[in-house]
Short mmCIF file of C-alpha atoms in Angstrom, two decimals:
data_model
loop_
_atom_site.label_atom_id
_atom_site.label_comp_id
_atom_site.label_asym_id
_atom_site.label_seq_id
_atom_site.Cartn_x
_atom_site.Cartn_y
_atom_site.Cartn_z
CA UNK A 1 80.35 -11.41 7.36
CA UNK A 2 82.94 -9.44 8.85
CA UNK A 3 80.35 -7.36 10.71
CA UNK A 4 78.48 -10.55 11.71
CA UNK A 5 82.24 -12.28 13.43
CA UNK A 6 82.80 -8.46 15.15
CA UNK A 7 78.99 -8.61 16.82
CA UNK A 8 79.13 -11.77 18.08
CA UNK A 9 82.65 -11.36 19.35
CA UNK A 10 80.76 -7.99 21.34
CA UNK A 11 78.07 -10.43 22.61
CA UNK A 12 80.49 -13.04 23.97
CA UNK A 13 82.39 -10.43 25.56
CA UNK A 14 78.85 -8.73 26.99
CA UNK A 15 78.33 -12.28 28.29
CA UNK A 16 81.35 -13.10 29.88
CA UNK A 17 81.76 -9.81 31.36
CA UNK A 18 77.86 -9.80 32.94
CA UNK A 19 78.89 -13.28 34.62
CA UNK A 20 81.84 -12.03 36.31
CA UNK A 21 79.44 -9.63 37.68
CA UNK A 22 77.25 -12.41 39.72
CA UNK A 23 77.43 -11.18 42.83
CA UNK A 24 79.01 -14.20 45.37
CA UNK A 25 76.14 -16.37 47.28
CA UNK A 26 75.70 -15.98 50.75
CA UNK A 27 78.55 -17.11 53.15
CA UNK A 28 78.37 -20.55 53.61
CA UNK A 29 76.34 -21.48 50.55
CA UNK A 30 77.92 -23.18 47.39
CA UNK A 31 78.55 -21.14 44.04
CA UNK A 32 75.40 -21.57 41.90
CA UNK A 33 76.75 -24.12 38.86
CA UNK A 34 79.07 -22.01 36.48
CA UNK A 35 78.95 -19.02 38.94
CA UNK A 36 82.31 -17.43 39.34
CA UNK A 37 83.37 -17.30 42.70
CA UNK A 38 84.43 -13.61 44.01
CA UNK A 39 87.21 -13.62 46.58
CA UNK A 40 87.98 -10.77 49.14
CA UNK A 41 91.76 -9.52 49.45
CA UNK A 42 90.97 -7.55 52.12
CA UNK A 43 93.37 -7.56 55.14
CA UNK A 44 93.14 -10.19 57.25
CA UNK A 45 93.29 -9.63 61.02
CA UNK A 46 94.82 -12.53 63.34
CA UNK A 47 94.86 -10.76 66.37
CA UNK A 48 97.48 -8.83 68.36
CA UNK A 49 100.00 -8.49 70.54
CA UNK A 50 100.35 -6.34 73.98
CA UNK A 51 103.74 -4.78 74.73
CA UNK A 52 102.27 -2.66 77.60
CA UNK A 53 98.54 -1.93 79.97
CA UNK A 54 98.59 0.38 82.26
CA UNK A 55 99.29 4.00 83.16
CA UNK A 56 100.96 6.32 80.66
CA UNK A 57 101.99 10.00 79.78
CA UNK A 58 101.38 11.54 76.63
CA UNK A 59 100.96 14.43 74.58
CA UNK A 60 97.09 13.96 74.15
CA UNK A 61 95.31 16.68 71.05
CA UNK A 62 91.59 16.39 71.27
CA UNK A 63 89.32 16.75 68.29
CA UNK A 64 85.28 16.41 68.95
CA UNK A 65 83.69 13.40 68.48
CA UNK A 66 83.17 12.02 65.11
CA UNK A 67 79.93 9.33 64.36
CA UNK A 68 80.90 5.97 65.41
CA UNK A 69 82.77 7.54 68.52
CA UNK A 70 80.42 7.81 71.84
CA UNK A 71 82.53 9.80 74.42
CA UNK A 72 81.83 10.85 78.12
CA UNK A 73 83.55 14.29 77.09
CA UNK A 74 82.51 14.42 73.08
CA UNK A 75 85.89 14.57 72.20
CA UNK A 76 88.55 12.08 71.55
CA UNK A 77 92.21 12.18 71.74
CA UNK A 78 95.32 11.51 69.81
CA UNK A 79 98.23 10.47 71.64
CA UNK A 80 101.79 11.02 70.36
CA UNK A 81 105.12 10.79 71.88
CA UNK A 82 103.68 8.22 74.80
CA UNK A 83 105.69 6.66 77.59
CA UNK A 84 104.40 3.74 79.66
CA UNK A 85 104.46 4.94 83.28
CA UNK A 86 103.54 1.24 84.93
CA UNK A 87 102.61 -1.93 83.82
CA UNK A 88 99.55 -2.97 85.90
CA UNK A 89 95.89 -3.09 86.31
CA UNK A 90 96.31 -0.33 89.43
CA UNK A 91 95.25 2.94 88.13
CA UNK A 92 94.93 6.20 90.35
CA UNK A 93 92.15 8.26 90.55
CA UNK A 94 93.51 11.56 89.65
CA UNK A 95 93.18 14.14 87.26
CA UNK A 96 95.70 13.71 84.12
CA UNK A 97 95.99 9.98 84.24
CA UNK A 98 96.28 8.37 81.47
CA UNK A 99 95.48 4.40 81.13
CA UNK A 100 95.69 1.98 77.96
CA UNK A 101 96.44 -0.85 76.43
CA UNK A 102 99.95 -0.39 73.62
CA UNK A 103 99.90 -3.29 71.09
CA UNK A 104 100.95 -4.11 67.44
CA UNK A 105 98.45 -5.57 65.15
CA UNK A 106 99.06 -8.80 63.75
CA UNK A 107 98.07 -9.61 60.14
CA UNK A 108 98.53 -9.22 56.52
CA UNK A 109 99.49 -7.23 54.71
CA UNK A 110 101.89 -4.97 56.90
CA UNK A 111 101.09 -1.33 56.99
CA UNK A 112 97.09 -1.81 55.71
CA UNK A 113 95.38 0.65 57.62
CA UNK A 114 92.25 -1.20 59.41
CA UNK A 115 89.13 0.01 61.72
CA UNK A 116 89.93 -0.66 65.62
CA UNK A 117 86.93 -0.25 68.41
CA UNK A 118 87.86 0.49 71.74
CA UNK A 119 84.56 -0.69 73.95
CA UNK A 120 85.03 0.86 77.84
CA UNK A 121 82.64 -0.46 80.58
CA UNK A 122 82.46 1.95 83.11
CA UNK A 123 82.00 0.71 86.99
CA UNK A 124 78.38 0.32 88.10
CA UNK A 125 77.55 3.47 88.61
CA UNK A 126 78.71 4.87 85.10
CA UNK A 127 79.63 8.27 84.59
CA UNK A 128 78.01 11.64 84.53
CA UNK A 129 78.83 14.20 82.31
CA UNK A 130 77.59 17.63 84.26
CA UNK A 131 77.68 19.52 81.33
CA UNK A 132 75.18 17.43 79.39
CA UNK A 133 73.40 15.11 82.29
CA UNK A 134 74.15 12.23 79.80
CA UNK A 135 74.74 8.85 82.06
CA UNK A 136 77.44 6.51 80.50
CA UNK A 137 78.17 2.91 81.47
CA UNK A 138 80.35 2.63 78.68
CA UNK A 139 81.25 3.66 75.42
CA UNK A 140 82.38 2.62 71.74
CA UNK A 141 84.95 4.39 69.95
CA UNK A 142 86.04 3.79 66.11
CA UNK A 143 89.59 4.55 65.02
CA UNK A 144 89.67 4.22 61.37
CA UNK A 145 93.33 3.38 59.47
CA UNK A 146 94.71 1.54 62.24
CA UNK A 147 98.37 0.01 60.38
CA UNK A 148 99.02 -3.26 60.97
CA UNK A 149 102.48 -3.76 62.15
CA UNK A 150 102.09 -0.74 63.71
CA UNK A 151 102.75 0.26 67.24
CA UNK A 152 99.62 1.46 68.47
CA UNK A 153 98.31 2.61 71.87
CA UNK A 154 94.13 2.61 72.82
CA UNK A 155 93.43 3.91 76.23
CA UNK A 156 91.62 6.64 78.35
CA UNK A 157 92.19 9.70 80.40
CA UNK A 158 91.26 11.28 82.82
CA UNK A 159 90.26 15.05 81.94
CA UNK A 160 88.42 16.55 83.90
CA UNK A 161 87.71 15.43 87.82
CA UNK A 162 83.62 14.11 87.22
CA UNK A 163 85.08 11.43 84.60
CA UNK A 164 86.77 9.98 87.96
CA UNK A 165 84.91 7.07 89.49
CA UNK A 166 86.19 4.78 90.90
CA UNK A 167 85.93 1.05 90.46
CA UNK A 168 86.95 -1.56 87.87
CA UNK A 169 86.90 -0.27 83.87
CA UNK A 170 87.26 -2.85 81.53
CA UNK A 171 88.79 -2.26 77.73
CA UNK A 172 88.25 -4.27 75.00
CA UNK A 173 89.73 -3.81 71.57
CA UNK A 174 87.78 -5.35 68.35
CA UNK A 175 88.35 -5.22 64.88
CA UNK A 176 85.01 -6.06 63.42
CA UNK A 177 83.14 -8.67 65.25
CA UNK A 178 86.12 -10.12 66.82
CA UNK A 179 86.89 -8.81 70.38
CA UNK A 180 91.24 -8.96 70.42
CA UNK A 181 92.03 -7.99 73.93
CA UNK A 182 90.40 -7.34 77.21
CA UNK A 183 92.00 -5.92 79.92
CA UNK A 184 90.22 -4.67 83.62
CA UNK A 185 91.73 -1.50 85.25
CA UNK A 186 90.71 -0.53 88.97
CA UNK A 187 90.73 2.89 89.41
CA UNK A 188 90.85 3.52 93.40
CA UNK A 189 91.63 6.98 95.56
CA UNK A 190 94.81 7.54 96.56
CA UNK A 191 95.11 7.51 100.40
#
């Protein structure tokens, strides 16, 4: 009999355990009758807040491309010890300027590490990369383990002299489908 109690209580626990399995119904939909519902603690995002946009300097280290991150120049940069330069939407067309947007991340919990897209629109004409005779009119870059909390700065620079067009360039920041700032940048010669 003992046997009997110890199989059932191995068949109860089978049960229970496949239930809290059930996968959760679409969004939107109600649990099925006796279905467990599954919550996500993931981090949740409620958008951020700009300290600075414009022109910068940095110390910039650039690492090719990984997937998920469509550069002009194949590489993408890591910024550290950045100063803001000017606040504004003015940005000169020059060689070694540096343009961006510095935020913090607002959200829960402080310090979770998130994915960030910067999305660039180029002006009209786009730009050319001679090297490759790939045509941009704008690009999408992941940046995986964003902190929330976090000071962070997204932005673009000016490398080489062909990436220079001038014109307005609009960034957007998103964390998935949810765009969380926008700011337009005209880049004009210098007279």
């Amino acid at each position: 009999m003992r046997k009997v109690g110890f199989i059932l209580c191995l068949l109860m626990a089978a049960a229970v355990g496949a239930a809290a399995q059930t996968p959760a119904p679409a969004p939107g939909q109600p649990p099925a009758s006796g279905q467990p519902t599954v919550v996500d603690k993931g981090p949740t995002i409620s958008g951020l807040t700009v300290t600075h946009a414009g022109t910068y300097t940095a110390t910039s280290t650039s690492a090719p491309a990984r997937a998920g991150q469509l550069s002009p120049t194949a590489t993408v940069g890591t910024e550290t010890g950045w100063h803001f330069v000017s606040d504004g939407t003015d940005i000169p067309a020059e060689v070694g300027t540096r343009f961006g947007i510095e935020f913090r991340l607002d959200g829960e919990p402080l310090g979770e590490g998130v994915t960030l897209y910067l999305a660039l629109s180029f002006p009209p004409q786009g730009l050319r990369n001679p090297n490759t005779g790939a045509l941009l009119h704008g690009t999408r870059i992941a940046f995986p383990n964003v902190k929330i909390g976090a000071l962070t700065l997204l932005g673009y620079g000016f490398d080489n002299a062909w990436e220079i067009v001038p014109g307005a360039w609009t960034e957007q920041i998103w964390y998935k489908d949810q765009m969380l700032a926008e700011r337009t940048f005209t880049v004009s010669k210098t007279e």
